[in-house]
Coordinates of C-alpha atoms and ligand atoms in Angstrom, one line a residue:
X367 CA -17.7 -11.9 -17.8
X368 CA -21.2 -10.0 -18.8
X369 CA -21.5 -6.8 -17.3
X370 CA -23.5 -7.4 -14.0
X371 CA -26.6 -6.0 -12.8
X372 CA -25.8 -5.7 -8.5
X373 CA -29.0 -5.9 -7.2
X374 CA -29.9 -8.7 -9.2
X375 CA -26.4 -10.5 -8.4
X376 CA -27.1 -9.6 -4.6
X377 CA -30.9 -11.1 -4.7
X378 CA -29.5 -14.0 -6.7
X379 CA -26.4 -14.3 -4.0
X380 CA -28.9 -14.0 -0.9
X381 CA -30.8 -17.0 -2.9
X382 CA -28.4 -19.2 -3.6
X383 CA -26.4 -18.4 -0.4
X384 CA -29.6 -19.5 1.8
X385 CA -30.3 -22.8 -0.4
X386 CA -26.3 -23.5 0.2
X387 CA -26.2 -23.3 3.8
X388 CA -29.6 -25.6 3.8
X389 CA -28.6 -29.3 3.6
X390 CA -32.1 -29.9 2.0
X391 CA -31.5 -32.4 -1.0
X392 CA -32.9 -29.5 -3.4
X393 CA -30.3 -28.1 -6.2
X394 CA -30.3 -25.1 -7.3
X395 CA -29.5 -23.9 -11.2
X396 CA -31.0 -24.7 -14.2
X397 CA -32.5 -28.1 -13.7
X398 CA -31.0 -30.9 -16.5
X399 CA -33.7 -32.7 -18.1
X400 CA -31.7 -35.6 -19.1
X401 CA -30.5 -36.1 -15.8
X402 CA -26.6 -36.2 -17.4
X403 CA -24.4 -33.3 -17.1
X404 CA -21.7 -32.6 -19.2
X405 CA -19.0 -32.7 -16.1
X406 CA -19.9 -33.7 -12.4
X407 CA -17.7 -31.6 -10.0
X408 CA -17.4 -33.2 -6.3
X409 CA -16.0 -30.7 -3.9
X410 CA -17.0 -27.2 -3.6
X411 CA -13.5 -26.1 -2.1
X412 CA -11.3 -23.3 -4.1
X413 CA -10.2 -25.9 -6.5
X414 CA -14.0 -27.2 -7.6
X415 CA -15.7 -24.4 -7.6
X416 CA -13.4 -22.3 -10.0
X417 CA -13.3 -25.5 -11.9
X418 CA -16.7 -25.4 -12.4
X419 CA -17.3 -21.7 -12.9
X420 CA -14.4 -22.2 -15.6
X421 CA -16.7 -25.2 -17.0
X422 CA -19.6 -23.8 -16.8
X423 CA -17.9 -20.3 -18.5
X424 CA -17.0 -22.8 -21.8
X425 CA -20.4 -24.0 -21.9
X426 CA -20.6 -27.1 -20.0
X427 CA -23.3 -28.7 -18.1
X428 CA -21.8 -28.8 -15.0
X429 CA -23.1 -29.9 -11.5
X430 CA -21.3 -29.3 -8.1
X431 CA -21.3 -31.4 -5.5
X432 CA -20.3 -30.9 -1.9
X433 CA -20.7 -33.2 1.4
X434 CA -20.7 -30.6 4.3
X435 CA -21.3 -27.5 1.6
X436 CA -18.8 -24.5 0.3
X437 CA -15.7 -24.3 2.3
X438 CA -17.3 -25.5 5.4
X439 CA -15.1 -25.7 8.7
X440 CA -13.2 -29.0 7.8
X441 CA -12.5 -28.2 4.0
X442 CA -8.9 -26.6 3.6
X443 CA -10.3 -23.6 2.0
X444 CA -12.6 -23.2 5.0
X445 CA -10.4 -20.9 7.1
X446 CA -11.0 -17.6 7.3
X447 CA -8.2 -15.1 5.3
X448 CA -5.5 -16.8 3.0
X449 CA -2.2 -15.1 2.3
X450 CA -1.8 -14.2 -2.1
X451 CA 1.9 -13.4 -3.0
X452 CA 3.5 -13.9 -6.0
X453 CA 6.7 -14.5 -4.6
X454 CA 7.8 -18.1 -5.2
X455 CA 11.4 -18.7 -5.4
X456 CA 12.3 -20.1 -8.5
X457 CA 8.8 -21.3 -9.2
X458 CA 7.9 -19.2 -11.9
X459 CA 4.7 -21.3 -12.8
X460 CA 3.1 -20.5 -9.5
X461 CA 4.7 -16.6 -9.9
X462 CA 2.4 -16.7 -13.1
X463 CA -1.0 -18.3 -11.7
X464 CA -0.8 -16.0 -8.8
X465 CA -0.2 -13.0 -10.4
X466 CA -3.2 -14.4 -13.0
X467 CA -5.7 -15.2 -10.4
X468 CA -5.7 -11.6 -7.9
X469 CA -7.1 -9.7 -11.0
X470 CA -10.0 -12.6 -10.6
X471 CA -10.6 -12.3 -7.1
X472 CA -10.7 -8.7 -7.4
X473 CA -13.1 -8.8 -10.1
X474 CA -15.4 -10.7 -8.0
X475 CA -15.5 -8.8 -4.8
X476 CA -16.1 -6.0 -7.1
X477 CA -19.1 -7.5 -8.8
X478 CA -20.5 -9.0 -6.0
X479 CA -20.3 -6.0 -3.4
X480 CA -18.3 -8.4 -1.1
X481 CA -14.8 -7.9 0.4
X482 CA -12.9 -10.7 -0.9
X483 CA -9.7 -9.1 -1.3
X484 CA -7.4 -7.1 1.3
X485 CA -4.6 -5.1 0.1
X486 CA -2.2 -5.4 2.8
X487 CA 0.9 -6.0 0.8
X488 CA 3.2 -9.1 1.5
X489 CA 6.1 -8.8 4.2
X490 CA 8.8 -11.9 3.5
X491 CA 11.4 -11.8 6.6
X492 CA 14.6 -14.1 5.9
X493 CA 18.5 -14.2 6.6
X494 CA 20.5 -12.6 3.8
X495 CA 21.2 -15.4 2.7
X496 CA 17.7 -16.9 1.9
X497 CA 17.8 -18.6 -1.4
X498 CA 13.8 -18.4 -1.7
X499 CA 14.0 -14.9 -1.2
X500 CA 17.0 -14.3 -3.5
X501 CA 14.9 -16.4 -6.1
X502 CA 11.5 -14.6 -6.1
X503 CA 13.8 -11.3 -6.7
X504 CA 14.8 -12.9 -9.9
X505 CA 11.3 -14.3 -10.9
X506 CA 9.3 -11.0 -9.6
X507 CA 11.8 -8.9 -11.8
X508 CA 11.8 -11.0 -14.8
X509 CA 7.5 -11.3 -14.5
X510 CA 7.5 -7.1 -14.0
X511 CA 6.4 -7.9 -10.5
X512 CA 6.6 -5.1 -7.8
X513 CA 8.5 -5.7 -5.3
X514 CA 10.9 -3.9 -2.6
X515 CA 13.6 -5.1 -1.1
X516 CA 14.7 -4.1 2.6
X517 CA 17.3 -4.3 4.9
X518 CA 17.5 -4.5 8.5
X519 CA 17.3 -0.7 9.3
X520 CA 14.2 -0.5 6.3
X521 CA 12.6 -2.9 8.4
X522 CA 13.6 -1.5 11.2
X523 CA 12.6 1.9 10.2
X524 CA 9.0 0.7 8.5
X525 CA 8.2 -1.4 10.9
X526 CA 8.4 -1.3 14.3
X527 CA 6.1 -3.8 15.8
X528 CA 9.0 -6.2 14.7
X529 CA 11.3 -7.9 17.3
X530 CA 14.8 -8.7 15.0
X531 CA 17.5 -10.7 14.3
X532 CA 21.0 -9.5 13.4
X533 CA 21.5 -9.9 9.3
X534 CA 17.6 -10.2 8.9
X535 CA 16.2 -8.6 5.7
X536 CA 12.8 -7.8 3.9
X537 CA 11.0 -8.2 0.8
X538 CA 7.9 -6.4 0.5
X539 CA 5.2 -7.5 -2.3
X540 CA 2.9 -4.2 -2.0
X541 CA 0.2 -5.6 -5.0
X542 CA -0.8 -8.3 -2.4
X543 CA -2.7 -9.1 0.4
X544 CA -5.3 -11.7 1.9
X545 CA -8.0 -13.3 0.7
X546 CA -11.4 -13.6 2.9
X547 CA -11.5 -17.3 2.3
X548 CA -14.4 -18.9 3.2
X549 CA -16.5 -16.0 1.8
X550 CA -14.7 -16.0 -1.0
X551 CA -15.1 -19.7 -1.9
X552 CA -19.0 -19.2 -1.2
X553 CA -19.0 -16.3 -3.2
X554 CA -17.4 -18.1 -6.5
X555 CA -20.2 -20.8 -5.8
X556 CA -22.8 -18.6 -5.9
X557 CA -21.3 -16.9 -8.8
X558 CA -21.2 -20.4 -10.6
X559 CA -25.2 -20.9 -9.7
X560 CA -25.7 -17.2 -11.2
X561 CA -24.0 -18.5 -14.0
X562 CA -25.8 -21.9 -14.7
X563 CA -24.2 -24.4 -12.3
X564 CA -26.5 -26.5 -10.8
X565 CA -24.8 -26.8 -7.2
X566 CA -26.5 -30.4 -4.7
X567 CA -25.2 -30.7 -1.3
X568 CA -24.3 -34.9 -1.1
X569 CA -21.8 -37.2 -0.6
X570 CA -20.0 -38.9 -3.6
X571 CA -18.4 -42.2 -3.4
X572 CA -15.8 -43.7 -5.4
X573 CA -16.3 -44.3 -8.5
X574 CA -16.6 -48.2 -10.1
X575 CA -16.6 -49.8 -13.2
X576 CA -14.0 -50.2 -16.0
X577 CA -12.1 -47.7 -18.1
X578 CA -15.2 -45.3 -18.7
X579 CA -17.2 -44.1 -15.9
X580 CA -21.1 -43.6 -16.9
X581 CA -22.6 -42.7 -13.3
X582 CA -21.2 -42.0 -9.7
X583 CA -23.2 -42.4 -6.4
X584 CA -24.3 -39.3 -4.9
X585 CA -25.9 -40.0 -1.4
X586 CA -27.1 -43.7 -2.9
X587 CA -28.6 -42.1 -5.6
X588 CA -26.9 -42.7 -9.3
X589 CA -25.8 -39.5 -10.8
X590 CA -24.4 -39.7 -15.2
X591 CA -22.3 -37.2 -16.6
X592 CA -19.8 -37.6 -19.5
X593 CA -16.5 -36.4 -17.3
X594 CA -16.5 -36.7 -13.1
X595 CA -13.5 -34.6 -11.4
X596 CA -12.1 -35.4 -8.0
X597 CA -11.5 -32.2 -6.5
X598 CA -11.9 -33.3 -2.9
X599 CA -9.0 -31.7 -1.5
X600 CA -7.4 -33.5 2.0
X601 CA -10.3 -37.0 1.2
X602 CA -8.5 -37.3 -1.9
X603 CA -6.9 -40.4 -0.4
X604 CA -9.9 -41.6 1.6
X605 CA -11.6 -41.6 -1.6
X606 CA -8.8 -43.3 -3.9
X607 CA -6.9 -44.9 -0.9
X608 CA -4.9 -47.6 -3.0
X609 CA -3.5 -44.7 -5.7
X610 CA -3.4 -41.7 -3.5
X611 CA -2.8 -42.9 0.2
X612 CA 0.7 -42.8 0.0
X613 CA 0.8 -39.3 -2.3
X614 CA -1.2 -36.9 -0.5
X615 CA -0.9 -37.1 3.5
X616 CA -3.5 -34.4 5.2
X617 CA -1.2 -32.7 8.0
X618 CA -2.7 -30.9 11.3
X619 CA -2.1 -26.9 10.5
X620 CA -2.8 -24.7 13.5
X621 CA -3.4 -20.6 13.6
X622 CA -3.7 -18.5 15.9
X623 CA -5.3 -14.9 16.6
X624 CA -4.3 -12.6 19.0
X625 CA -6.2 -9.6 20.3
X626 CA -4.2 -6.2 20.0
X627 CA -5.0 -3.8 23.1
X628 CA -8.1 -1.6 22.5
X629 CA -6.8 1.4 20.3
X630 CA -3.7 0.0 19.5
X631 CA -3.1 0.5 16.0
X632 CA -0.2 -0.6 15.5
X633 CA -1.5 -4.5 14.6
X634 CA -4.2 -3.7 12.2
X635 CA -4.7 -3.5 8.3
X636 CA -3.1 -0.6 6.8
X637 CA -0.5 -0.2 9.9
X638 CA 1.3 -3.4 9.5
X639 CA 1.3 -6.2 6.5
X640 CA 0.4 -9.6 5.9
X641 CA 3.7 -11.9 6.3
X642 CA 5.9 -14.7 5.9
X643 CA 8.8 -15.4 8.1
X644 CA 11.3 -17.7 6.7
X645 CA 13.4 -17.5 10.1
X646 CA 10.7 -19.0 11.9
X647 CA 8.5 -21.1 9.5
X648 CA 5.7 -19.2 10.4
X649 CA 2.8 -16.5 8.0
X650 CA 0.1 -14.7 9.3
X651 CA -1.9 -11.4 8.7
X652 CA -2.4 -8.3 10.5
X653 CA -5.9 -7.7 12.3
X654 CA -8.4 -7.9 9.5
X655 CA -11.9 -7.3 10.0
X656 CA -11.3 -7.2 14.2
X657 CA -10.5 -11.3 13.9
X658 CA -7.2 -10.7 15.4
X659 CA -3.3 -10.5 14.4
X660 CA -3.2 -14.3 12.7
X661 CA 0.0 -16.3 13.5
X662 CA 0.0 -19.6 11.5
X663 CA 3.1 -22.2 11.5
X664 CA 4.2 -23.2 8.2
X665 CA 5.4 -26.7 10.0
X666 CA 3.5 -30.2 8.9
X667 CA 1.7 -31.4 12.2
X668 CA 0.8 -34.9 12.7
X669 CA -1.4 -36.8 10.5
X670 CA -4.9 -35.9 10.2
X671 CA -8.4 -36.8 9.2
X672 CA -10.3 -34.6 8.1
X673 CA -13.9 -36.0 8.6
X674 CA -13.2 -37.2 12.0
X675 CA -10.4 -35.6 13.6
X676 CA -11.5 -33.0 16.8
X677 CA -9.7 -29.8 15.5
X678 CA -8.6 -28.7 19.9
X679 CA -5.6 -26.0 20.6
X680 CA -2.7 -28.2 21.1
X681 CA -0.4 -27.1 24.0
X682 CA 2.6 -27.5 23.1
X683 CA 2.3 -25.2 19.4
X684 CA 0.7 -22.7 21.6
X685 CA 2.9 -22.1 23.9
X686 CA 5.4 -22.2 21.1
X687 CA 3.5 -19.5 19.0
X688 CA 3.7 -17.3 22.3
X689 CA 7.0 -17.6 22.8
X690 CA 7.8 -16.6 19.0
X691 CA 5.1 -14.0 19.2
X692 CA 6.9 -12.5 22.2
X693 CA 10.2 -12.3 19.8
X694 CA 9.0 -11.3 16.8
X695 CA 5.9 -9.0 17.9
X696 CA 7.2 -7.9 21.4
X697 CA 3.8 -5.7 21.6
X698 CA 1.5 -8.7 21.5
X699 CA 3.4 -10.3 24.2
X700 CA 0.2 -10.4 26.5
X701 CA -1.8 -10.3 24.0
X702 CA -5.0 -13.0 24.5
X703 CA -5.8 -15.3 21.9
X704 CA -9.2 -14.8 20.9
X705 CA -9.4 -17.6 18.6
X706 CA -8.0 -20.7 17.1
X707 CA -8.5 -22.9 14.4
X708 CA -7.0 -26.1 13.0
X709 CA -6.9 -26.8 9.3
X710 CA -5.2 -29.4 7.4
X711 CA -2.5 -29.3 4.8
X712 CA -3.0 -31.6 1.8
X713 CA 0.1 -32.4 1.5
X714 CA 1.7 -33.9 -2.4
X715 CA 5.7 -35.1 -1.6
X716 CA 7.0 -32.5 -4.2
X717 CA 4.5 -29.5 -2.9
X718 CA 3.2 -29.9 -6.6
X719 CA -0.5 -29.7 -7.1
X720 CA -1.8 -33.1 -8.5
X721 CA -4.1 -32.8 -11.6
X722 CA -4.2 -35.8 -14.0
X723 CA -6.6 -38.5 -15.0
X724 CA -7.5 -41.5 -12.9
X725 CA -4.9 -44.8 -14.4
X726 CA -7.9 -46.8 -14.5
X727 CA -11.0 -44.4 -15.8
X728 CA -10.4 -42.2 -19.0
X729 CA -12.9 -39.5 -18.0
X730 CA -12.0 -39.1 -14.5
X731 CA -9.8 -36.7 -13.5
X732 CA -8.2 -35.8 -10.2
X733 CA -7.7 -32.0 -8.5
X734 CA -6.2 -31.5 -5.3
X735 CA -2.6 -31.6 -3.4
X736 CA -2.7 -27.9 -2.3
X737 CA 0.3 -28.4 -0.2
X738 CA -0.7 -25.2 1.7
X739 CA -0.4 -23.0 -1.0
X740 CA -3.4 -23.9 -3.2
X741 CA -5.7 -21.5 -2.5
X742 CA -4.4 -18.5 -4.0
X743 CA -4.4 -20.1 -7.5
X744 CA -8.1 -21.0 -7.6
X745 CA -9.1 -18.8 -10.4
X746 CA -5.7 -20.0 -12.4
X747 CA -6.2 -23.8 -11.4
X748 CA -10.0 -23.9 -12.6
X749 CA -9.2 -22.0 -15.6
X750 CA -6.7 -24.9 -16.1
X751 CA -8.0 -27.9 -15.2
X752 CA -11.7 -26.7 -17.9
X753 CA -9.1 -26.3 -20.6
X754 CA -7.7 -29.2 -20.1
X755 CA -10.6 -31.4 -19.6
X756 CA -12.7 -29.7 -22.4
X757 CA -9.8 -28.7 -24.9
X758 CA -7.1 -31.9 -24.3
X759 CA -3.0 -31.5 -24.4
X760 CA -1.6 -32.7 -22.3
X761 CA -0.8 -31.3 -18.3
X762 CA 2.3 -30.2 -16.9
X763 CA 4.5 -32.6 -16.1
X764 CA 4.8 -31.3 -12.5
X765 CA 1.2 -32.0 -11.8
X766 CA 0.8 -35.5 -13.2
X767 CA 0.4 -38.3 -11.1
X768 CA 3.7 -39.9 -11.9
X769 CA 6.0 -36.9 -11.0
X770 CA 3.9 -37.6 -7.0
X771 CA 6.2 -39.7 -5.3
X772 CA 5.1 -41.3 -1.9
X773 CA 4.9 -38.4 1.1
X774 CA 7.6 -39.6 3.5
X775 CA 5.4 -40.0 7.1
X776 CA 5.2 -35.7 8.0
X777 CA 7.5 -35.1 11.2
X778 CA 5.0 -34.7 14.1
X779 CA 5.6 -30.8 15.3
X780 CA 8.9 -31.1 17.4
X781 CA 9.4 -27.3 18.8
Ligands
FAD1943 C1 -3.5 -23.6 8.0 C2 -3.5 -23.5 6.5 C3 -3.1 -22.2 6.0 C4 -3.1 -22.1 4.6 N1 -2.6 -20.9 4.1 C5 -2.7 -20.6 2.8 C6 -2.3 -19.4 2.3 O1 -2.1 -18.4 3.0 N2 -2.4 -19.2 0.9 C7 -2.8 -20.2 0.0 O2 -2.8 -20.0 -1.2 N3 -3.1 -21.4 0.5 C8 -3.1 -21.7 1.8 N4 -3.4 -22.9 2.3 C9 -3.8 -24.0 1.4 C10 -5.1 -23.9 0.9 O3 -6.1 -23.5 1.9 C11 -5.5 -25.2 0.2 O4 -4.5 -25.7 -0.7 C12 -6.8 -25.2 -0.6 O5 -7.8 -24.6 0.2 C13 -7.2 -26.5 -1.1 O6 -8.5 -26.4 -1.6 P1 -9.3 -27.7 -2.2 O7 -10.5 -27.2 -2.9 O8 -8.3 -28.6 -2.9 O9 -9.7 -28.5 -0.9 P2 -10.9 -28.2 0.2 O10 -11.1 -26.8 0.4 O11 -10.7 -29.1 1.3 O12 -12.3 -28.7 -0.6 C14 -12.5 -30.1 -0.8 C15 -14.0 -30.2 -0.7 O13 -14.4 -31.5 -1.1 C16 -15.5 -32.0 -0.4 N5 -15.6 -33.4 -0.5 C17 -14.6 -34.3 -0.1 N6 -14.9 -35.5 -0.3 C18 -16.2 -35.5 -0.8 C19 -17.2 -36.5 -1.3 N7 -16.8 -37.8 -1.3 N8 -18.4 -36.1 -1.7 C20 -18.7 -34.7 -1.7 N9 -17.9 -33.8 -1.3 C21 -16.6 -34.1 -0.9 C22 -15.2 -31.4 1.0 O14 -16.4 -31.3 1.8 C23 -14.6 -30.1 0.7 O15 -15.5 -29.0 0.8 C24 -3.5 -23.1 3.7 C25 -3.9 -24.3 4.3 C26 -4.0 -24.5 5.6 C27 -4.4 -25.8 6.2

C-alpha cells in the first residue's frame, strides 16, 4: 500500500465521506469513459468493499454499488463494534483469515487517523469441558497464536465484574479486540475511492440473460462490466430467491448496551475485555467509546427481512438479557439500557461463507453467508474472492454452493 500522505487521505476521506452519505446519483472516482468496468461490485458491506479495494489493488476497473450506502443501519456490517478473535475451534481456515485480516484493519486506522481497531483482548468463558475451547487451544498453539488459558480462580482473580459458575474456565486472546464497524466499513470505502473505485449509490436487480452476463440494471439504468459479484449480504436470497432462498435464511440478532454508573470503571475498555460466553450463548464488549457495556445473544431469532422488517426491542430477549446480565455481571444489575439495536444474521446451514459462481452465468459470482462471524475476515475474504475472480483455481470446497445445504427453518428465540 503506497506510503500515504494524511492530510491528503483526510481531505480525500471528508470528500468522499460527504458524496457517500449523499444519495445524489453522482459517483465518485475516476470516471470510465467506456461506460464498462472491469468488475461491478453490488454491496458496499465488509465483504464488497474489501472485495473491491482488493480489485481495484490488482488493477481492475471496478465500480461499487450500494442501495442505502456503506454499512448503513440495515446492512449486517452496519452495527456499531464487531468482536475479532482468532479462536475458532478446529476451524483453522477462519484461525488463518482472522489472524490475516487484524494486521489490515490496523493498518487502516493507522493510515487514515481513524479508530478502527480496539485492543481489548478476547475473554472466552466455557465449562471445562468445552470442545470449542479445547479446540482453538490446539489451533492457536499450532498457528503461534497468543493465548492464555484460565481457570476459575484466574478468572476469578482477573476479573471480578464476573458472576460464576462452578467448573467455569477462561481463555484469554490478548492480540484481539473490537472493530468500530460501521466506520470501519465506511472507511475501507473511502479508501477504495482514494484508490480508484468509482463508488454509485443505486439499487441493482437481478441479473438476466443466458450463461454470460453483459449489463445489470442499476436504478433502471443499464450498467456493462465484464464480471458482476453479488456481495449483498442478508438480500442474497431476495435477489436469487430460487437458488439461495432455502441456503441463506436472514435471522433477527438483538444487542444490547447497558450504562455503567458514572465513575464506575470497572465496565470500560482497558478494565474488563471483550467476550464470548459459551455457557450462555451470548458475546459482547466492554464500554467502548461511552456506547455502553454490549450484551449480544449468539441465538438465531425469527426470520427476518431486512429491507422491511421494524428492527423494535423485543420483550421477552430483554428481559432475558437482564436476567443473564444480573448473573454474569452482578454490577450492571440496574444498570439502564441506553441503547439497542437489531441486526440480522445471514445465515448459510453449515456457518460456511458462500463464495462461488452463479450455475447459470459464468461471470457472476456470489459473496455473502456471514453466519455472524463474517465481518472479521473482510480484508482476508476480499483478498480472496479478487484472486479468485481475476487469477482462477478453483474455491474451497467449504464455500461453494454445493457444500450449502438448505437452512433448516431457525428456532424462534425460546428463553
Ligand atoms: C448482531 C450481530 C452481531 C455480529 N457480531 C459479529 C462479530 O462480533 N464478529 C464478526 O466477525 N461478525 C459478526 N457478525 C456478522 C457480520 O456482521 C456479517 O457477517 C457481515 O457484516 C456481513 O457483511 P456483508 O458485506 O456480507 O453484508 P452487509 O453488511 O449486509 O452488506 C450487504 C450490502 O449489500 C447492499 N445491497 C443488498 N442488495 C442490494 C442491491 N440489490 N443493490 C444494491 N445494494 C444492495 C446492502 O444495502 C448492504 O449494504 C454479527 C452479525 C450480527 C447480525
Amino acid at each position: 500500500m503506497p506510503k500515504l500522505n494524511r492530510r491528503k487521505f483526510v481531505k480525500a476521506l471528508a470528500a468522499a465521506s460527504a458524496v457517500l452519505a449523499s444519495d445524489s446519483l453522482s459517483s465518485v472516482g475516476p470516471a470510465v469513459s467506456s461506460g464498462s468496468y472491469d468488475v461491478l461490485v453490488i454491496g458496499a458491506g465488509v465483504f464488497g468493499s474489501w472485495t473491491a479495494l482488493s480489485l481495484r489493488r490488482s488493477g481492475r476497473s471496478v465500480l461499487l454499488i450500494d442501495q442505502y450506502g456503506p454499512a448503513n443501519s440495515r446492512a449486517s456490517s452496519g452495527g456499531e463494534t464487531r468482536i475479532i478473535r482468532m479462536g475458532y475451534g478446529a476451524q483453522e481456515l477462519y484461525s488463518r483469515w482472522a489472524w490475516q485480516s487484524l494486521p489490515e484493519w490496523k493498518r487502516l486506522s493507522e493510515s487514515s487517523g481513524q479508530t478502527l481497531f480496539h485492543p481489548t483482548g478476547v475473554l472466552w468463558l466455557g465449562k471445562a469441558d468445552d470442545p470449542e475451547i479445547a479446540q482453538s487451544v490446539v489451533t492457536l498453539g499450532k498457528l503461534s497464536i497468543p493465548f492464555e488459558r484460565l481457570s476459575r480462580s484466574d478468572l476469578a482473580g482477573h476479573f471480578p465484574q464476573l458472576g460464576l459458575e462452578e467448573g467455569a474456565i477462561g481463555l484469554l486472546e490478548p492480540a484481539a479486540g473490537a472493530l468500530m464497524a460501521r466506520r470501519a466499513v465506511q472507511v475501507v470505502v473511502a479508501q477504495a475511492v482514494r484508490e480508484g473505485v468509482e463508488y454509485r449509490p443505486g439499487l441493482v436487480s437481478a441479473p438476466s440473460g443466458t450463461a454470460r452476463v453483459e449489463s445489470v440494471s442499476v436504478n433502471g439504468e443499464s450498467v456493462r462490466a465484464a464480471t458482476f459479484i453479488f456481495a449483498c449480504g442478508p438480500w442474497l436470497p431476495h435477489i436469487f430467491p430460487k437458488l439461495l432462498g432455502d441456503k441463506i435464511v436472514p435471522s433477527r440478532g438483538e444487542e444490547f448496551f447497558f450504562g455503567p454508573p458514572a465513575g464506575d470503571r470497572r465496565f470500560i475498555e482497558n478494565s474488563f475485555p471483550t467476550w464470548i460466553d459459551n455457557i450462555s450463548d451470548t458475546f459482547g464488549t466492554p464500554d467502548i467509546e461511552g456506547r455502553g457495556f454490549k450484551i449480544g445473544v449468539d441465538l438465531h431469532g425469527p426470520a427476518f427481512d431486512p429491507d422491511r422488517d421494524s428492527r423494535t426491542l423485543d420483550e421477552k430477549s430483554y428481559r432475558w438479557v437482564r436476567d443473564y446480565a444480573a448473573r454474569r455481571f452482578p454490577g450492571l444489575k440496574d444498570a439502564p439500557l441506553i441503547e439497542h439495536r437489531v441486526c440480522q444474521y445471514e445465515n448459510a446451514s453449515n456457518e460456511e461463507f458462500l463464495i462461488d459462481r452463479h450455475p447459470s452465468y459464468e461471470n457472476v459470482w456470489l459473496v455473502g453467508g456471514g453466519s455472524g462471524h463474517g465481518f472479521k475476515h473482510g480484508p482476508a475474504l476480499g483478498a480472496y474472492v479478487a484472486g479468485k475472480v481475476t487469477g482462477g483455481g478453483s474455491v474451497d470446497p467449504v464455500f461453494t454452493l454445493a457444500s450449502h445445504a438448505p437452512v433448516k427453518s431457525p428456532s424462534i428465540f425460546s428463553r
